[in-house]
mmCIF file with all atom_site columns, C-alpha atoms in Angstrom:
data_model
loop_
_atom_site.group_PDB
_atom_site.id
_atom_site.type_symbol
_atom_site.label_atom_id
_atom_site.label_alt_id
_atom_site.label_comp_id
_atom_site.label_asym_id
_atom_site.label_entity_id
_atom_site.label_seq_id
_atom_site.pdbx_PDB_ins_code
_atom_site.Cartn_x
_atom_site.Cartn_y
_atom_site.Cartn_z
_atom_site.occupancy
_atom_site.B_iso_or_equiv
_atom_site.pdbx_formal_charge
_atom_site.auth_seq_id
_atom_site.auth_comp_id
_atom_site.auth_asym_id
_atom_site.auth_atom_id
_atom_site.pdbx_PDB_model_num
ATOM 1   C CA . UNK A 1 1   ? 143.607 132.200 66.534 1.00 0.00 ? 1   UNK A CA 1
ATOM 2   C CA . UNK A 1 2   ? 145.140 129.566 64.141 1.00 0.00 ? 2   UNK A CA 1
ATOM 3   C CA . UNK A 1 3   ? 141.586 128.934 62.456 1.00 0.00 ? 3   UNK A CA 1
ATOM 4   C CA . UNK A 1 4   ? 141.671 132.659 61.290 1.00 0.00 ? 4   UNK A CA 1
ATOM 5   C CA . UNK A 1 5   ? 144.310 131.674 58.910 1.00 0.00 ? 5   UNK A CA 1
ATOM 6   C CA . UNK A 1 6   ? 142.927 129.068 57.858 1.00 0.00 ? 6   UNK A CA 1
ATOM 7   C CA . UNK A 1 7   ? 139.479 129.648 56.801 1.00 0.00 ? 7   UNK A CA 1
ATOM 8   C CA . UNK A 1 8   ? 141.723 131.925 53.465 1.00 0.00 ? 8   UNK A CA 1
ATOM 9   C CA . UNK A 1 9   ? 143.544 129.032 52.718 1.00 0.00 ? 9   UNK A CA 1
ATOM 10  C CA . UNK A 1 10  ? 140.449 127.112 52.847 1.00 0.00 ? 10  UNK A CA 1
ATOM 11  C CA . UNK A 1 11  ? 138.523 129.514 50.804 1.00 0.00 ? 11  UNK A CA 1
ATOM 12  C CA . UNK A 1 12  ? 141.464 129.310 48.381 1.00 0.00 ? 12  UNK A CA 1
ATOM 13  C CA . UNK A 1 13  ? 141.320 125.607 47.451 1.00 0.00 ? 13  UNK A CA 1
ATOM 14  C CA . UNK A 1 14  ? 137.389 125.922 47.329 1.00 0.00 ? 14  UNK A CA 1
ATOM 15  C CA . UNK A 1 15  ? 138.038 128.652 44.681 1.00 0.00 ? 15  UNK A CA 1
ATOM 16  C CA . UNK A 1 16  ? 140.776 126.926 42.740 1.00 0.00 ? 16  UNK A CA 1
ATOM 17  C CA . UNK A 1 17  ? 138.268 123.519 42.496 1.00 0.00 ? 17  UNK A CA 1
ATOM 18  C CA . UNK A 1 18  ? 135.606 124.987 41.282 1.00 0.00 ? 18  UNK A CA 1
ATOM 19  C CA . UNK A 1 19  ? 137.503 126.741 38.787 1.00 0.00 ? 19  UNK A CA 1
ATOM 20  C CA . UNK A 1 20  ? 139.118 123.660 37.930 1.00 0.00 ? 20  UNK A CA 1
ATOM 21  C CA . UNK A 1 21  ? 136.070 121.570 37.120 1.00 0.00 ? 21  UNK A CA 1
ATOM 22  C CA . UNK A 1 22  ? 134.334 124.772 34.903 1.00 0.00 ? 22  UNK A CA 1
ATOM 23  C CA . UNK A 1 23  ? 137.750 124.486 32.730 1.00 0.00 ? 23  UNK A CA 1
ATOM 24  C CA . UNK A 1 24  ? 137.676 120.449 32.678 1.00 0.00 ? 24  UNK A CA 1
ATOM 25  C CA . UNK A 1 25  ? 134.227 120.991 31.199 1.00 0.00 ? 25  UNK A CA 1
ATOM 26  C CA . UNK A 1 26  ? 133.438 121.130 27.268 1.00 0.00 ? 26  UNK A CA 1
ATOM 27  C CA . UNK A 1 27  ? 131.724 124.229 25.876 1.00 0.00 ? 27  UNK A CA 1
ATOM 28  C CA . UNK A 1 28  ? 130.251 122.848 23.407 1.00 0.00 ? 28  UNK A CA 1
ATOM 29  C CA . UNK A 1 29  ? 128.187 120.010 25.162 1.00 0.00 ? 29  UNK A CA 1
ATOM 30  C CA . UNK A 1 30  ? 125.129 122.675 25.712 1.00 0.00 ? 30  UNK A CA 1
ATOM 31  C CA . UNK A 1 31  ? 122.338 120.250 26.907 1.00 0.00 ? 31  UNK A CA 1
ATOM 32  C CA . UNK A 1 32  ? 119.553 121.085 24.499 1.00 0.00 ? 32  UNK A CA 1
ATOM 33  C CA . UNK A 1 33  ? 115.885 120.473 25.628 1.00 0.00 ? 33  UNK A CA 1
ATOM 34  C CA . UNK A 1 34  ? 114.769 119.312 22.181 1.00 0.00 ? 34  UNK A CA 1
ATOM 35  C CA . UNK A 1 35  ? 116.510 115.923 22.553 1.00 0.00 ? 35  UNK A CA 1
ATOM 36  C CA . UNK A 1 36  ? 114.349 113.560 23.094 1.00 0.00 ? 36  UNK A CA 1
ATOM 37  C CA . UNK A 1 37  ? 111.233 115.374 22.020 1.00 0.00 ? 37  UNK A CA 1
ATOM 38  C CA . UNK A 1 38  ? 109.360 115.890 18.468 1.00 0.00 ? 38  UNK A CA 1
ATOM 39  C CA . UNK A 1 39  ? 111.651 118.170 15.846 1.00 0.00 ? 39  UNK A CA 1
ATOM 40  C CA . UNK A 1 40  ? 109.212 121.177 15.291 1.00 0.00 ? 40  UNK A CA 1
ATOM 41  C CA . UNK A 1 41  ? 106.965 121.770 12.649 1.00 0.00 ? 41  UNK A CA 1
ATOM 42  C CA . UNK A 1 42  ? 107.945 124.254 10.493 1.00 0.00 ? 42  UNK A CA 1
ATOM 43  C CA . UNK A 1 43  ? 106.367 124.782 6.610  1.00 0.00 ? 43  UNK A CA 1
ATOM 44  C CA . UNK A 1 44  ? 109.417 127.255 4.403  1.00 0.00 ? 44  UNK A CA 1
ATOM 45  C CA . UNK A 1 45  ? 109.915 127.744 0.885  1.00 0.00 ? 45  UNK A CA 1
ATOM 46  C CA . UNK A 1 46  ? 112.425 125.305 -0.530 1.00 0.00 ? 46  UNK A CA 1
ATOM 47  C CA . UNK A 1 47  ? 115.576 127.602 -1.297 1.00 0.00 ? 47  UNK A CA 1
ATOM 48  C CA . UNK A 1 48  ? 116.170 126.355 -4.617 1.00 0.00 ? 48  UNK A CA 1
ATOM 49  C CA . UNK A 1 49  ? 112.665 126.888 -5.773 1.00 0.00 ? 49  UNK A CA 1
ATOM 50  C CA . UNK A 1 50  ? 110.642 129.128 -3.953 1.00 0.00 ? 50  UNK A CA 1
ATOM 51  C CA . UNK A 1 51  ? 107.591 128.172 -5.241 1.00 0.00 ? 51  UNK A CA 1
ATOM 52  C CA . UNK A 1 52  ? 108.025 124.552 -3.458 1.00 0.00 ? 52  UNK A CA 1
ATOM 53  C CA . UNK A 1 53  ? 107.517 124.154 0.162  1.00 0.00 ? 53  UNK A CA 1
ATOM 54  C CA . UNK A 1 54  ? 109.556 122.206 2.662  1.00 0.00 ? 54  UNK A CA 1
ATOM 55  C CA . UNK A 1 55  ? 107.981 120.685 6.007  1.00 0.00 ? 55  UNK A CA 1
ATOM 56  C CA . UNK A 1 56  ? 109.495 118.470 8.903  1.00 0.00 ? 56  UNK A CA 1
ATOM 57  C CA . UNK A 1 57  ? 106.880 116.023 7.791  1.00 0.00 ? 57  UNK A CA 1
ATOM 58  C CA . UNK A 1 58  ? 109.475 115.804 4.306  1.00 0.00 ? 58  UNK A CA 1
ATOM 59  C CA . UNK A 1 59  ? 112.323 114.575 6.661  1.00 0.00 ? 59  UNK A CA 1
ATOM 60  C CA . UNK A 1 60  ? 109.882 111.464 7.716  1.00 0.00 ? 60  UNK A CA 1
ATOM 61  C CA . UNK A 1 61  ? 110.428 107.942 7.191  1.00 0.00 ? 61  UNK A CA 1
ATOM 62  C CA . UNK A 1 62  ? 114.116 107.869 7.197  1.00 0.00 ? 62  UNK A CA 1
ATOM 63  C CA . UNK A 1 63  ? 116.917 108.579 10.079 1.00 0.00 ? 63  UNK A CA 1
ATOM 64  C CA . UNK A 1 64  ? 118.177 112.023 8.250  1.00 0.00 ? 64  UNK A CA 1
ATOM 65  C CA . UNK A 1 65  ? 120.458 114.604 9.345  1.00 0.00 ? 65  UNK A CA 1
ATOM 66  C CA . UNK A 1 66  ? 118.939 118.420 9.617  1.00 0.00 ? 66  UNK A CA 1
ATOM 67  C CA . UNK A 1 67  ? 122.104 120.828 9.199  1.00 0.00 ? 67  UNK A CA 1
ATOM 68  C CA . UNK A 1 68  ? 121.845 124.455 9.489  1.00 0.00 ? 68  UNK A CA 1
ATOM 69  C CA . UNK A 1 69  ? 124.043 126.591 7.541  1.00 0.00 ? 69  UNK A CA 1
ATOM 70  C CA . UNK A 1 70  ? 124.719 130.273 5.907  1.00 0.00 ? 70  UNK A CA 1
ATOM 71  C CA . UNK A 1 71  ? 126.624 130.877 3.157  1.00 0.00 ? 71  UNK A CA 1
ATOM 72  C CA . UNK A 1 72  ? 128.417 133.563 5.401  1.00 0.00 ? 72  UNK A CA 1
ATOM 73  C CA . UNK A 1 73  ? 129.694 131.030 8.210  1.00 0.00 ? 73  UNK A CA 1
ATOM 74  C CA . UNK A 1 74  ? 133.055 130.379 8.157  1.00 0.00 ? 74  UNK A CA 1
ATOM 75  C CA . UNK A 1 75  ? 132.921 127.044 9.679  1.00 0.00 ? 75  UNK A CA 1
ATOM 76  C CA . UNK A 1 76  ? 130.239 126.052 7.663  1.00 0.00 ? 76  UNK A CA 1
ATOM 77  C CA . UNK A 1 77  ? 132.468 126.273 4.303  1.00 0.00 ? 77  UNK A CA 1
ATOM 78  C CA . UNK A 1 78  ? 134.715 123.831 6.268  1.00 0.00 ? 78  UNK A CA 1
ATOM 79  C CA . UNK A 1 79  ? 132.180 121.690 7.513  1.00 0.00 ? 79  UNK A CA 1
ATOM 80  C CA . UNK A 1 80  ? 130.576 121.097 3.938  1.00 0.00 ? 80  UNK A CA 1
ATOM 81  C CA . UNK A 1 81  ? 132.556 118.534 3.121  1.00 0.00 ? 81  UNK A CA 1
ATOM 82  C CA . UNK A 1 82  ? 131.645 116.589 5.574  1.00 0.00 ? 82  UNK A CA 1
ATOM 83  C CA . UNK A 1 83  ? 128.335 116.383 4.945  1.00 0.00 ? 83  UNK A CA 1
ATOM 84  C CA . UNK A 1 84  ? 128.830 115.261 1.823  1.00 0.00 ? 84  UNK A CA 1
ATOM 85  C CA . UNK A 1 85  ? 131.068 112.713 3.070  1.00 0.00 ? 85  UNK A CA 1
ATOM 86  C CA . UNK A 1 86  ? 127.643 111.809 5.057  1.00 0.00 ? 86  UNK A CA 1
ATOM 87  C CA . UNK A 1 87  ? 125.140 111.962 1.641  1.00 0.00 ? 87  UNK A CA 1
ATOM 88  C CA . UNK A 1 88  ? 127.825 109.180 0.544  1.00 0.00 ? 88  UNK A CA 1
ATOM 89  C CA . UNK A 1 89  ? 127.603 106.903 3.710  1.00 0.00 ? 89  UNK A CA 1
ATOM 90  C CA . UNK A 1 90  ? 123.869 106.609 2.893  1.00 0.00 ? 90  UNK A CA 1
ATOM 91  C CA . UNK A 1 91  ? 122.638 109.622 5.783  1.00 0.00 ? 91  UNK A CA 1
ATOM 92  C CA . UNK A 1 92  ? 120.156 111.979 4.002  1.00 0.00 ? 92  UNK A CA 1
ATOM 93  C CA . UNK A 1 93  ? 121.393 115.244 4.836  1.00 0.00 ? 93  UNK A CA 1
ATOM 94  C CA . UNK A 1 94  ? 118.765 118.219 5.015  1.00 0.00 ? 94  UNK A CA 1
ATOM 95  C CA . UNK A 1 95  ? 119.418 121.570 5.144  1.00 0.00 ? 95  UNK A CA 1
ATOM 96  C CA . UNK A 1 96  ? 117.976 124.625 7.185  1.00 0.00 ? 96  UNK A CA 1
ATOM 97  C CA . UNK A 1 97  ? 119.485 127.983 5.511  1.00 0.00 ? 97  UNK A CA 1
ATOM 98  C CA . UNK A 1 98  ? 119.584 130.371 8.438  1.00 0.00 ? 98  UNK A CA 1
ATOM 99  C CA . UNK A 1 99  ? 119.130 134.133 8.172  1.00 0.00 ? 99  UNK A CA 1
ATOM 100 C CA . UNK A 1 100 ? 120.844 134.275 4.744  1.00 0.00 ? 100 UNK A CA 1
ATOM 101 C CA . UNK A 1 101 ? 119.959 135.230 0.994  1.00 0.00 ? 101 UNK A CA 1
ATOM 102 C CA . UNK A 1 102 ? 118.949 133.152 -1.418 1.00 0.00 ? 102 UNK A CA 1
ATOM 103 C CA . UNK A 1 103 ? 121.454 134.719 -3.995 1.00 0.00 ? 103 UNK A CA 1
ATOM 104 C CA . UNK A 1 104 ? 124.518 134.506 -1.250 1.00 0.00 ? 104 UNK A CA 1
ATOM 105 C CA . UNK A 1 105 ? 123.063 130.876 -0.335 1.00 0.00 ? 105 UNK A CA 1
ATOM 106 C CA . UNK A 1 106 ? 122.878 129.720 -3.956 1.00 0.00 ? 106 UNK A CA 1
ATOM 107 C CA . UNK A 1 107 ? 126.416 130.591 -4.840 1.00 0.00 ? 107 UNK A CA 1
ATOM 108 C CA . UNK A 1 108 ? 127.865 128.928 -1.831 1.00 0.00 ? 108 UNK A CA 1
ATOM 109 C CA . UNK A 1 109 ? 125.921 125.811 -3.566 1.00 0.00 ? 109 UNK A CA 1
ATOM 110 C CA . UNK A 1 110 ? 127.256 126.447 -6.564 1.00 0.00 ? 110 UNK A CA 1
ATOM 111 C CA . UNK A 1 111 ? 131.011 127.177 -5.671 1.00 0.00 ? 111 UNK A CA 1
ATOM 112 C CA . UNK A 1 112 ? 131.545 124.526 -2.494 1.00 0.00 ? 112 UNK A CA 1
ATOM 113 C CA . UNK A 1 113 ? 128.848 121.510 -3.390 1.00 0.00 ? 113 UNK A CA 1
ATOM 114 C CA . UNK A 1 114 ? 125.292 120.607 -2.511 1.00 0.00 ? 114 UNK A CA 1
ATOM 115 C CA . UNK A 1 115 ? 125.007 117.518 -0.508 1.00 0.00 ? 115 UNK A CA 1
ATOM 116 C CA . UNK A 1 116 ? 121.266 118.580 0.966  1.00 0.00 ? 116 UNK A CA 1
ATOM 117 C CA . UNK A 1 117 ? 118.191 116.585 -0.626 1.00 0.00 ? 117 UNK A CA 1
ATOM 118 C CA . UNK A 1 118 ? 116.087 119.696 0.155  1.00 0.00 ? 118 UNK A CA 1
ATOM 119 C CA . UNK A 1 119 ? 116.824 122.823 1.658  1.00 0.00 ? 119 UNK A CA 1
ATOM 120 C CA . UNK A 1 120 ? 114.546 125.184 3.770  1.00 0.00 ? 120 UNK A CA 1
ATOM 121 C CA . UNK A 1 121 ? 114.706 129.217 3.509  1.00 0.00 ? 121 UNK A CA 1
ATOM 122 C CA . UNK A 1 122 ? 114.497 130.509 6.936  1.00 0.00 ? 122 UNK A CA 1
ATOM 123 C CA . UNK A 1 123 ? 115.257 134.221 6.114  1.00 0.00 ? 123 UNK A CA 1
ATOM 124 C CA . UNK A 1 124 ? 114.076 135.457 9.132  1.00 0.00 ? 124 UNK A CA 1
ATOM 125 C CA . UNK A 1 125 ? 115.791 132.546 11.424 1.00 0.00 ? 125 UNK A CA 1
ATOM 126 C CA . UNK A 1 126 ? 112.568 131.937 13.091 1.00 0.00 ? 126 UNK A CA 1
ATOM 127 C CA . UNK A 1 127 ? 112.669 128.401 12.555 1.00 0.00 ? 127 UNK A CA 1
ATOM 128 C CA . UNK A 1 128 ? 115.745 128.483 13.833 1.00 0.00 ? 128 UNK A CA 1
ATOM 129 C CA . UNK A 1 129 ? 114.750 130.040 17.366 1.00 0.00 ? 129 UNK A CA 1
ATOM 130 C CA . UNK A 1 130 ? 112.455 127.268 17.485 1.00 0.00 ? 130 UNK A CA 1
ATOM 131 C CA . UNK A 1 131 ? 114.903 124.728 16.915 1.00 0.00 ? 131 UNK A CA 1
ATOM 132 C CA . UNK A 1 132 ? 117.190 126.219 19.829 1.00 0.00 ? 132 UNK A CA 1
ATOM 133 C CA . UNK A 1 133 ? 119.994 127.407 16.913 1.00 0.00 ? 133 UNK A CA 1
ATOM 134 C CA . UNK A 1 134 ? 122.641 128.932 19.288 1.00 0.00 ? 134 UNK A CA 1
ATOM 135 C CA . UNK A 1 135 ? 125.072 129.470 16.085 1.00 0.00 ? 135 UNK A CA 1
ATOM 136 C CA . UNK A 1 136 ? 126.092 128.067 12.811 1.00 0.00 ? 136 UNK A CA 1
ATOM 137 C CA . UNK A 1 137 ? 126.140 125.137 11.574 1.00 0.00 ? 137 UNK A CA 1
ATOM 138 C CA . UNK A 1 138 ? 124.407 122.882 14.071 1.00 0.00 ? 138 UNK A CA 1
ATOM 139 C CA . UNK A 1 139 ? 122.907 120.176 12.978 1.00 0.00 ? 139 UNK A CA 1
ATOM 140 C CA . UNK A 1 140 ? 120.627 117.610 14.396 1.00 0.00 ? 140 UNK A CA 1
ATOM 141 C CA . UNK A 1 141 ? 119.882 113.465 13.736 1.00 0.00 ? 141 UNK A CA 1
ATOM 142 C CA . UNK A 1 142 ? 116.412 113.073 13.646 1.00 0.00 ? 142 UNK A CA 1
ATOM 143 C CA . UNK A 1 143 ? 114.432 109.450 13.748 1.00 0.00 ? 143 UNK A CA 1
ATOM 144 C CA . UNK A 1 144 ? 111.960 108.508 11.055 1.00 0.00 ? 144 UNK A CA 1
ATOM 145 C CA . UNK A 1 145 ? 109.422 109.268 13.438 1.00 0.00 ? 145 UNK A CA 1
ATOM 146 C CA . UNK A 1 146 ? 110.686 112.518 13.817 1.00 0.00 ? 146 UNK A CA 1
ATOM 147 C CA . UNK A 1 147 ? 112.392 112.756 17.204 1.00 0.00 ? 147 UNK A CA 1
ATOM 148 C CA . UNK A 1 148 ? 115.416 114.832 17.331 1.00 0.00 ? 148 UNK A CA 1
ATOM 149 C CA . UNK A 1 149 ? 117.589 111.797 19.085 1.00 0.00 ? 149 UNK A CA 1
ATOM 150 C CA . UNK A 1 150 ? 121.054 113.748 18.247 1.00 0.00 ? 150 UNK A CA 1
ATOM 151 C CA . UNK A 1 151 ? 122.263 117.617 18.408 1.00 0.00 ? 151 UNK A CA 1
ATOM 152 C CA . UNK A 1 152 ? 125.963 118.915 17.240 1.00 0.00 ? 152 UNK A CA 1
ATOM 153 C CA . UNK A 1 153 ? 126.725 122.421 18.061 1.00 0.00 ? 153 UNK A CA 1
ATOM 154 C CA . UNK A 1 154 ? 129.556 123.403 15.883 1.00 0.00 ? 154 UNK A CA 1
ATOM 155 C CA . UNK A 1 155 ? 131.856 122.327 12.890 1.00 0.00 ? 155 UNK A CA 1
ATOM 156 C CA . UNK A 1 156 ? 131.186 118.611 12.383 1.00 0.00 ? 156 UNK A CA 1
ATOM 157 C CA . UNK A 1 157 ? 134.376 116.581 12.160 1.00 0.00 ? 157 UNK A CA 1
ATOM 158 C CA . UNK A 1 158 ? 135.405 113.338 10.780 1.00 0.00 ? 158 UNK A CA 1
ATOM 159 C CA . UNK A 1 159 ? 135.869 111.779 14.195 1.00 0.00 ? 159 UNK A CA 1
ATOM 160 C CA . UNK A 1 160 ? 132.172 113.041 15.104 1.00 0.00 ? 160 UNK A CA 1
ATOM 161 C CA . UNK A 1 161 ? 131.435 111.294 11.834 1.00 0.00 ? 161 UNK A CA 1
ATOM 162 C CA . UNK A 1 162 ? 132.865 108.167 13.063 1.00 0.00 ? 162 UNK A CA 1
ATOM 163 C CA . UNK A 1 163 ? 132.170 108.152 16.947 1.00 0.00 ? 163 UNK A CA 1
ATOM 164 C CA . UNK A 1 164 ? 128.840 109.530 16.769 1.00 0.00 ? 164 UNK A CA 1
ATOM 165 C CA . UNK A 1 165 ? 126.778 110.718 13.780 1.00 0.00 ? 165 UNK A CA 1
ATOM 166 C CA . UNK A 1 166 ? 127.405 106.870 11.741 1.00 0.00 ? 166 UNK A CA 1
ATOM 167 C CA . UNK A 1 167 ? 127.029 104.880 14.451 1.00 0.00 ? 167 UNK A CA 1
ATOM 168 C CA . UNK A 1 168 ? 123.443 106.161 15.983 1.00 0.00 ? 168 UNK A CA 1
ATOM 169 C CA . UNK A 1 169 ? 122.542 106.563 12.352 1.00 0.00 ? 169 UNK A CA 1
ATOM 170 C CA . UNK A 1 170 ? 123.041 103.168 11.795 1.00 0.00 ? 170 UNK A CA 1
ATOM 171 C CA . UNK A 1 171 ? 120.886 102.340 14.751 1.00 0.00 ? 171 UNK A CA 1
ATOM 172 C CA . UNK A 1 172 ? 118.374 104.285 14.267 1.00 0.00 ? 172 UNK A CA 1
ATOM 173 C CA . UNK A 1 173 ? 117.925 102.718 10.682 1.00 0.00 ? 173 UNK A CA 1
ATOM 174 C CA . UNK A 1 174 ? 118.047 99.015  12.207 1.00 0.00 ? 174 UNK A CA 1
ATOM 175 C CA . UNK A 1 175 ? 114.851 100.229 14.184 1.00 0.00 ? 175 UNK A CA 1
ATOM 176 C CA . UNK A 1 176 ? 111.899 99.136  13.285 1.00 0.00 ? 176 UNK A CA 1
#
């Protein structure tokens, strides 16, 4: 008899830890599948000339940082500075334009910076699905050998900067 009133109370605690550990959990560590693998190929116009192509094999040869961006993401406009906080730290920063317009994306350029060596026009955001884009900006640190070894979902920060981007940048580099 006492047992029945205790598998609720039971029940309850069961319920309140498993709630507990979904809230202790960060939303925006998504495990992406594409760490640890080859960066996809993808072959776009360049969006400040169209007539020029861009191709993962372009990002080759140096640790860089892939970023992708819209001119109408919020967090993007804050995030911009921070990647060109990273073009100064020596981090080639590339960029992946993501379902935008090349009129809307130039002016963003023109009115918040450019820190981006090269950008890619993915009008269509294809290369994005292939790259696992959730939202923008995410951005990913990609070896010289082209193995995505890094992926940020979200606004990155100065402490991500810091604690993070710099230091497996910096490691990458040192290998050989």
């Amino acid at each position: 008899m006492k047992l029945r009133f205790l598998i609720p109370l039971f029940a309850f605690f069961a319920l309140v830890g498993v709630l507990w550990i979904g809230l202790s959990l960060d939303p925006r560590a998504l495990p992406s599948p594409l760490v640890g693998k080859q960066a996809p190929d993808f072959d776009l116009p360049q969006l400040r000339n169209p007539e020029t192509r861009f191709e993962r094999a372009d990002m080759l040869g140096k640790p860089a940082l892939f970023n992708v961006w819209a001119s109408w993401c919020v967090t993007c406009r804050q995030e911009h500075p921070m990647l060109a906080q990273l073009r100064d730290s020596g981090v080639p920063v590339y960029g992946l334009n993501y379902k935008d317009t090349r009129p809307d994306a130039l002016r963003f350029l023109a009115r918040y910076g450019d820190p981006y060596q090269a950008i890619a026009f993915d009008e269509a955001g294809m290369v994005g699905i292939d790259y696992g884009v959730y939202a923008t900006p995410e951005s990913f640190l990609i070896d010289r050998h082209g193995m995505i070894r890094f992926k940020h979902i979200g606004m990155i920060t100065p402490d991500i900067i810091e604690n993070e981007i710099l230091p497996l940048y910096r490691q990458l580099e040192a290998e050989s």
